[in-house]
Amino acid sequence: TFTATADAGINPLIALYGGDGTLLAVANSSHGTTETLTYTLSADERYSVLVRDAEGDNAGNVDLLIDGPAQTAVTVPLDAEP
C-alpha cells in the first residue's frame, strides 16, 4: 500500500509503473490531501512510483508511506514547474 499525504492545496495522484514502463495502477480520488494505492507487488519485479499534484498546478511536499514487508516513508518535494 502506498499512501501519499500532501501539503494543503495539493491533491496527490499516485501512479504505479512496472519495470517495462507499463502503467499498472492509478489512485486519484480528486479531493483531499491524502491518497492511497493498494497493489500486490512481485518480489522479482522492479517498479516505479510517480507522485504528483493531480491538477499539476501546485508545489509543496508530499509524504509517501510505502507499507510492505519493510515499511518505508519518504518526503517528496513537488515542483509545479515541468
mmCIF file of N, CA and C in Angstrom:
data_model
loop_
_atom_site.group_PDB
_atom_site.id
_atom_site.type_symbol
_atom_site.label_atom_id
_atom_site.label_comp_id
_atom_site.label_asym_id
_atom_site.label_seq_id
_atom_site.Cartn_x
_atom_site.Cartn_y
_atom_site.Cartn_z
ATOM 1 N N THR A 1 0.846 -1.183 0.000
ATOM 2 C CA THR A 1 0.000 0.000 0.000
ATOM 3 C C THR A 1 0.884 1.237 0.000
ATOM 4 N N PHE A 2 0.577 2.152 -0.890
ATOM 5 C CA PHE A 2 1.271 3.430 -0.982
ATOM 6 C C PHE A 2 0.292 4.499 -0.509
ATOM 7 N N THR A 3 0.707 5.343 0.431
ATOM 8 C CA THR A 3 -0.138 6.423 0.921
ATOM 9 C C THR A 3 0.614 7.731 0.791
ATOM 10 N N ALA A 4 0.029 8.665 0.043
ATOM 11 C CA ALA A 4 0.615 9.993 -0.139
ATOM 12 C C ALA A 4 -0.207 10.998 0.647
ATOM 13 N N THR A 5 0.466 11.741 1.538
ATOM 14 C CA THR A 5 -0.180 12.789 2.316
ATOM 15 C C THR A 5 0.513 14.104 1.974
ATOM 16 N N ALA A 6 -0.248 15.057 1.450
ATOM 17 C CA ALA A 6 0.320 16.279 0.893
ATOM 18 C C ALA A 6 0.032 17.504 1.739
ATOM 19 N N ASP A 7 0.788 18.564 1.424
ATOM 20 C CA ASP A 7 0.521 19.875 1.997
ATOM 21 C C ASP A 7 -0.870 20.331 1.558
ATOM 22 N N ALA A 8 -1.434 21.283 2.284
ATOM 23 C CA ALA A 8 -2.734 21.860 1.911
ATOM 24 C C ALA A 8 -2.665 22.415 0.496
ATOM 25 N N GLY A 9 -3.723 22.215 -0.257
ATOM 26 C CA GLY A 9 -3.793 22.717 -1.622
ATOM 27 C C GLY A 9 -3.306 21.743 -2.673
ATOM 28 N N ILE A 10 -2.694 20.637 -2.249
ATOM 29 C CA ILE A 10 -2.209 19.633 -3.191
ATOM 30 C C ILE A 10 -3.124 18.416 -3.134
ATOM 31 N N ASN A 11 -3.593 17.994 -4.286
ATOM 32 C CA ASN A 11 -4.412 16.794 -4.419
ATOM 33 C C ASN A 11 -3.514 15.720 -5.019
ATOM 34 N N PRO A 12 -2.950 14.811 -4.184
ATOM 35 C CA PRO A 12 -1.969 13.878 -4.716
ATOM 36 C C PRO A 12 -2.567 12.828 -5.655
ATOM 37 N N LEU A 13 -1.785 12.485 -6.648
ATOM 38 C CA LEU A 13 -2.080 11.391 -7.560
ATOM 39 C C LEU A 13 -0.911 10.422 -7.450
ATOM 40 N N ILE A 14 -1.201 9.130 -7.332
ATOM 41 C CA ILE A 14 -0.164 8.097 -7.268
ATOM 42 C C ILE A 14 -0.325 7.204 -8.490
ATOM 43 N N ALA A 15 0.754 7.000 -9.236
ATOM 44 C CA ALA A 15 0.738 6.091 -10.381
ATOM 45 C C ALA A 15 1.851 5.062 -10.180
ATOM 46 N N LEU A 16 1.540 3.793 -10.430
ATOM 47 C CA LEU A 16 2.497 2.706 -10.282
ATOM 48 C C LEU A 16 2.791 2.129 -11.658
ATOM 49 N N TYR A 17 4.087 2.028 -11.984
ATOM 50 C CA TYR A 17 4.529 1.511 -13.279
ATOM 51 C C TYR A 17 5.370 0.259 -13.073
ATOM 52 N N GLY A 18 5.240 -0.693 -13.997
ATOM 53 C CA GLY A 18 6.076 -1.883 -13.982
ATOM 54 C C GLY A 18 7.448 -1.567 -14.537
ATOM 55 N N GLY A 19 8.351 -2.539 -14.447
ATOM 56 C CA GLY A 19 9.720 -2.355 -14.906
ATOM 57 C C GLY A 19 9.844 -2.025 -16.386
ATOM 58 N N ASP A 20 8.848 -2.417 -17.185
ATOM 59 C CA ASP A 20 8.877 -2.121 -18.616
ATOM 60 C C ASP A 20 8.182 -0.809 -18.962
ATOM 61 N N GLY A 21 7.756 -0.055 -17.935
ATOM 62 C CA GLY A 21 7.108 1.237 -18.152
ATOM 63 C C GLY A 21 5.605 1.174 -18.293
ATOM 64 N N THR A 22 5.029 -0.022 -18.173
ATOM 65 C CA THR A 22 3.581 -0.186 -18.283
ATOM 66 C C THR A 22 2.891 0.373 -17.040
ATOM 67 N N LEU A 23 1.863 1.198 -17.251
ATOM 68 C CA LEU A 23 1.070 1.717 -16.137
ATOM 69 C C LEU A 23 0.258 0.573 -15.545
ATOM 70 N N LEU A 24 0.436 0.309 -14.255
ATOM 71 C CA LEU A 24 -0.240 -0.797 -13.582
ATOM 72 C C LEU A 24 -1.459 -0.358 -12.779
ATOM 73 N N ALA A 25 -1.359 0.814 -12.139
ATOM 74 C CA ALA A 25 -2.459 1.284 -11.294
ATOM 75 C C ALA A 25 -2.313 2.776 -11.047
ATOM 76 N N VAL A 26 -3.463 3.436 -10.836
ATOM 77 C CA VAL A 26 -3.502 4.861 -10.523
ATOM 78 C C VAL A 26 -4.497 5.083 -9.397
ATOM 79 N N ALA A 27 -4.152 5.963 -8.475
ATOM 80 C CA ALA A 27 -5.073 6.376 -7.422
ATOM 81 C C ALA A 27 -5.185 7.891 -7.469
ATOM 82 N N ASN A 28 -6.407 8.372 -7.668
ATOM 83 C CA ASN A 28 -6.669 9.805 -7.708
ATOM 84 C C ASN A 28 -8.141 10.021 -7.401
ATOM 85 N N SER A 29 -8.441 10.288 -6.153
ATOM 86 C CA SER A 29 -9.834 10.468 -5.742
ATOM 87 C C SER A 29 -10.350 11.866 -6.060
ATOM 88 N N SER A 30 -9.467 12.757 -6.509
ATOM 89 C CA SER A 30 -9.822 14.125 -6.908
ATOM 90 C C SER A 30 -10.275 15.020 -5.765
ATOM 91 N N HIS A 31 -9.990 14.629 -4.534
ATOM 92 C CA HIS A 31 -10.303 15.518 -3.417
ATOM 93 C C HIS A 31 -9.439 15.150 -2.216
ATOM 94 N N GLY A 32 -9.164 16.112 -1.389
ATOM 95 C CA GLY A 32 -8.408 15.876 -0.168
ATOM 96 C C GLY A 32 -6.909 15.873 -0.394
ATOM 97 N N THR A 33 -6.171 15.771 0.708
ATOM 98 C CA THR A 33 -4.720 15.819 0.654
ATOM 99 C C THR A 33 -4.077 14.455 0.902
ATOM 100 N N THR A 34 -4.887 13.391 0.960
ATOM 101 C CA THR A 34 -4.366 12.044 1.163
ATOM 102 C C THR A 34 -4.900 11.121 0.085
ATOM 103 N N GLU A 35 -4.006 10.316 -0.466
ATOM 104 C CA GLU A 35 -4.384 9.342 -1.496
ATOM 105 C C GLU A 35 -3.740 8.009 -1.155
ATOM 106 N N THR A 36 -4.446 6.905 -1.419
ATOM 107 C CA THR A 36 -3.934 5.570 -1.133
ATOM 108 C C THR A 36 -4.068 4.690 -2.362
ATOM 109 N N LEU A 37 -3.004 3.945 -2.649
ATOM 110 C CA LEU A 37 -2.994 2.982 -3.746
ATOM 111 C C LEU A 37 -2.579 1.637 -3.161
ATOM 112 N N THR A 38 -3.393 0.621 -3.356
ATOM 113 C CA THR A 38 -3.073 -0.724 -2.896
ATOM 114 C C THR A 38 -2.853 -1.611 -4.110
ATOM 115 N N TYR A 39 -1.702 -2.294 -4.119
ATOM 116 C CA TYR A 39 -1.347 -3.159 -5.238
ATOM 117 C C TYR A 39 -0.414 -4.236 -4.708
ATOM 118 N N THR A 40 -0.591 -5.473 -5.128
ATOM 119 C CA THR A 40 0.280 -6.559 -4.709
ATOM 120 C C THR A 40 1.490 -6.615 -5.640
ATOM 121 N N LEU A 41 2.674 -6.413 -5.056
ATOM 122 C CA LEU A 41 3.906 -6.389 -5.825
ATOM 123 C C LEU A 41 4.564 -7.764 -5.844
ATOM 124 N N SER A 42 5.286 -8.050 -6.912
ATOM 125 C CA SER A 42 6.050 -9.282 -7.041
ATOM 126 C C SER A 42 7.496 -8.991 -6.640
ATOM 127 N N ALA A 43 8.109 -9.894 -5.878
ATOM 128 C CA ALA A 43 9.472 -9.676 -5.392
ATOM 129 C C ALA A 43 10.503 -9.645 -6.510
ATOM 130 N N ASP A 44 10.218 -10.265 -7.643
ATOM 131 C CA ASP A 44 11.203 -10.329 -8.721
ATOM 132 C C ASP A 44 10.991 -9.272 -9.801
ATOM 133 N N GLU A 45 10.202 -8.262 -9.525
ATOM 134 C CA GLU A 45 9.899 -7.198 -10.491
ATOM 135 C C GLU A 45 10.380 -5.861 -9.942
ATOM 136 N N ARG A 46 10.760 -4.952 -10.832
ATOM 137 C CA ARG A 46 11.087 -3.577 -10.448
ATOM 138 C C ARG A 46 9.878 -2.705 -10.757
ATOM 139 N N TYR A 47 9.676 -1.680 -9.923
ATOM 140 C CA TYR A 47 8.536 -0.788 -10.076
ATOM 141 C C TYR A 47 8.991 0.653 -9.953
ATOM 142 N N SER A 48 8.218 1.548 -10.529
ATOM 143 C CA SER A 48 8.415 2.986 -10.354
ATOM 144 C C SER A 48 7.105 3.572 -9.851
ATOM 145 N N VAL A 49 7.217 4.517 -8.925
ATOM 146 C CA VAL A 49 6.040 5.190 -8.373
ATOM 147 C C VAL A 49 6.148 6.672 -8.704
ATOM 148 N N LEU A 50 5.097 7.200 -9.320
ATOM 149 C CA LEU A 50 5.015 8.624 -9.629
ATOM 150 C C LEU A 50 4.009 9.244 -8.670
ATOM 151 N N VAL A 51 4.419 10.318 -8.002
ATOM 152 C CA VAL A 51 3.511 11.068 -7.126
ATOM 153 C C VAL A 51 3.550 12.511 -7.597
ATOM 154 N N ARG A 52 2.375 13.065 -7.862
ATOM 155 C CA ARG A 52 2.314 14.456 -8.308
ATOM 156 C C ARG A 52 0.987 15.065 -7.900
ATOM 157 N N ASP A 53 0.881 16.380 -8.058
ATOM 158 C CA ASP A 53 -0.381 17.072 -7.842
ATOM 159 C C ASP A 53 -1.295 16.716 -9.011
ATOM 160 N N ALA A 54 -2.488 16.220 -8.729
ATOM 161 C CA ALA A 54 -3.395 15.761 -9.784
ATOM 162 C C ALA A 54 -3.730 16.861 -10.787
ATOM 163 N N GLU A 55 -3.836 18.101 -10.313
ATOM 164 C CA GLU A 55 -4.145 19.213 -11.205
ATOM 165 C C GLU A 55 -2.891 19.750 -11.890
ATOM 166 N N GLY A 56 -1.719 19.418 -11.352
ATOM 167 C CA GLY A 56 -0.462 19.848 -11.940
ATOM 168 C C GLY A 56 -0.144 21.319 -11.777
ATOM 169 N N ASP A 57 -0.826 21.998 -10.842
ATOM 170 C CA ASP A 57 -0.619 23.436 -10.718
ATOM 171 C C ASP A 57 -0.171 23.879 -9.329
ATOM 172 N N ASN A 58 0.215 22.953 -8.467
ATOM 173 C CA ASN A 58 0.625 23.310 -7.116
ATOM 174 C C ASN A 58 1.978 22.698 -6.799
ATOM 175 N N ALA A 59 2.727 23.378 -5.933
ATOM 176 C CA ALA A 59 4.009 22.881 -5.459
ATOM 177 C C ALA A 59 3.939 22.748 -3.949
ATOM 178 N N GLY A 60 4.743 21.861 -3.404
ATOM 179 C CA GLY A 60 4.783 21.645 -1.965
ATOM 180 C C GLY A 60 5.406 20.302 -1.677
ATOM 181 N N ASN A 61 5.146 19.773 -0.499
ATOM 182 C CA ASN A 61 5.708 18.488 -0.096
ATOM 183 C C ASN A 61 4.624 17.428 0.011
ATOM 184 N N VAL A 62 5.038 16.201 -0.286
ATOM 185 C CA VAL A 62 4.172 15.040 -0.123
ATOM 186 C C VAL A 62 4.961 13.992 0.647
ATOM 187 N N ASP A 63 4.376 13.459 1.710
ATOM 188 C CA ASP A 63 4.965 12.324 2.413
ATOM 189 C C ASP A 63 4.419 11.068 1.764
ATOM 190 N N LEU A 64 5.317 10.165 1.361
ATOM 191 C CA LEU A 64 4.918 8.911 0.740
ATOM 192 C C LEU A 64 5.267 7.780 1.683
ATOM 193 N N LEU A 65 4.261 7.066 2.140
ATOM 194 C CA LEU A 65 4.440 5.915 3.021
ATOM 195 C C LEU A 65 4.250 4.665 2.187
ATOM 196 N N ILE A 66 5.246 3.792 2.198
ATOM 197 C CA ILE A 66 5.166 2.516 1.484
ATOM 198 C C ILE A 66 5.059 1.441 2.548
ATOM 199 N N ASP A 67 3.906 0.797 2.608
ATOM 200 C CA ASP A 67 3.623 -0.196 3.637
ATOM 201 C C ASP A 67 3.772 -1.580 3.025
ATOM 202 N N GLY A 68 4.775 -2.309 3.459
ATOM 203 C CA GLY A 68 5.023 -3.648 2.956
ATOM 204 C C GLY A 68 5.835 -4.412 3.976
ATOM 205 N N PRO A 69 6.562 -5.431 3.536
ATOM 206 C CA PRO A 69 7.377 -6.208 4.477
ATOM 207 C C PRO A 69 8.356 -5.335 5.257
ATOM 208 N N ALA A 70 8.926 -4.324 4.596
ATOM 209 C CA ALA A 70 9.787 -3.353 5.268
ATOM 210 C C ALA A 70 9.177 -1.984 5.009
ATOM 211 N N GLN A 71 8.477 -1.442 6.000
ATOM 212 C CA GLN A 71 7.768 -0.177 5.827
ATOM 213 C C GLN A 71 8.759 0.966 5.645
ATOM 214 N N THR A 72 8.488 1.833 4.668
ATOM 215 C CA THR A 72 9.373 2.941 4.337
ATOM 216 C C THR A 72 8.555 4.214 4.186
ATOM 217 N N ALA A 73 9.100 5.336 4.634
ATOM 218 C CA ALA A 73 8.452 6.628 4.435
ATOM 219 C C ALA A 73 9.475 7.615 3.901
ATOM 220 N N VAL A 74 9.080 8.381 2.897
ATOM 221 C CA VAL A 74 9.950 9.410 2.332
ATOM 222 C C VAL A 74 9.143 10.664 2.101
ATOM 223 N N THR A 75 9.803 11.822 2.139
ATOM 224 C CA THR A 75 9.158 13.085 1.796
ATOM 225 C C THR A 75 9.612 13.470 0.404
ATOM 226 N N VAL A 76 8.649 13.749 -0.450
ATOM 227 C CA VAL A 76 8.931 14.058 -1.846
ATOM 228 C C VAL A 76 8.516 15.497 -2.123
ATOM 229 N N PRO A 77 9.478 16.387 -2.494
ATOM 230 C CA PRO A 77 9.090 17.748 -2.847
ATOM 231 C C PRO A 77 8.468 17.767 -4.254
ATOM 232 N N LEU A 78 7.362 18.459 -4.407
ATOM 233 C CA LEU A 78 6.723 18.596 -5.720
ATOM 234 C C LEU A 78 7.005 19.983 -6.233
ATOM 235 N N ASP A 79 7.425 20.065 -7.462
ATOM 236 C CA ASP A 79 7.699 21.345 -8.109
ATOM 237 C C ASP A 79 6.703 21.511 -9.238
ATOM 238 N N ALA A 80 5.943 22.580 -9.235
ATOM 239 C CA ALA A 80 4.905 22.791 -10.239
ATOM 240 C C ALA A 80 5.495 23.046 -11.616
ATOM 241 N N GLU A 81 6.787 23.359 -11.693
ATOM 242 C CA GLU A 81 7.427 23.597 -12.989
ATOM 243 C C GLU A 81 7.720 22.272 -13.662
ATOM 244 N N PRO A 82 7.434 22.137 -14.980
ATOM 245 C CA PRO A 82 7.740 20.874 -15.679
ATOM 246 C C PRO A 82 9.212 20.624 -15.822
#
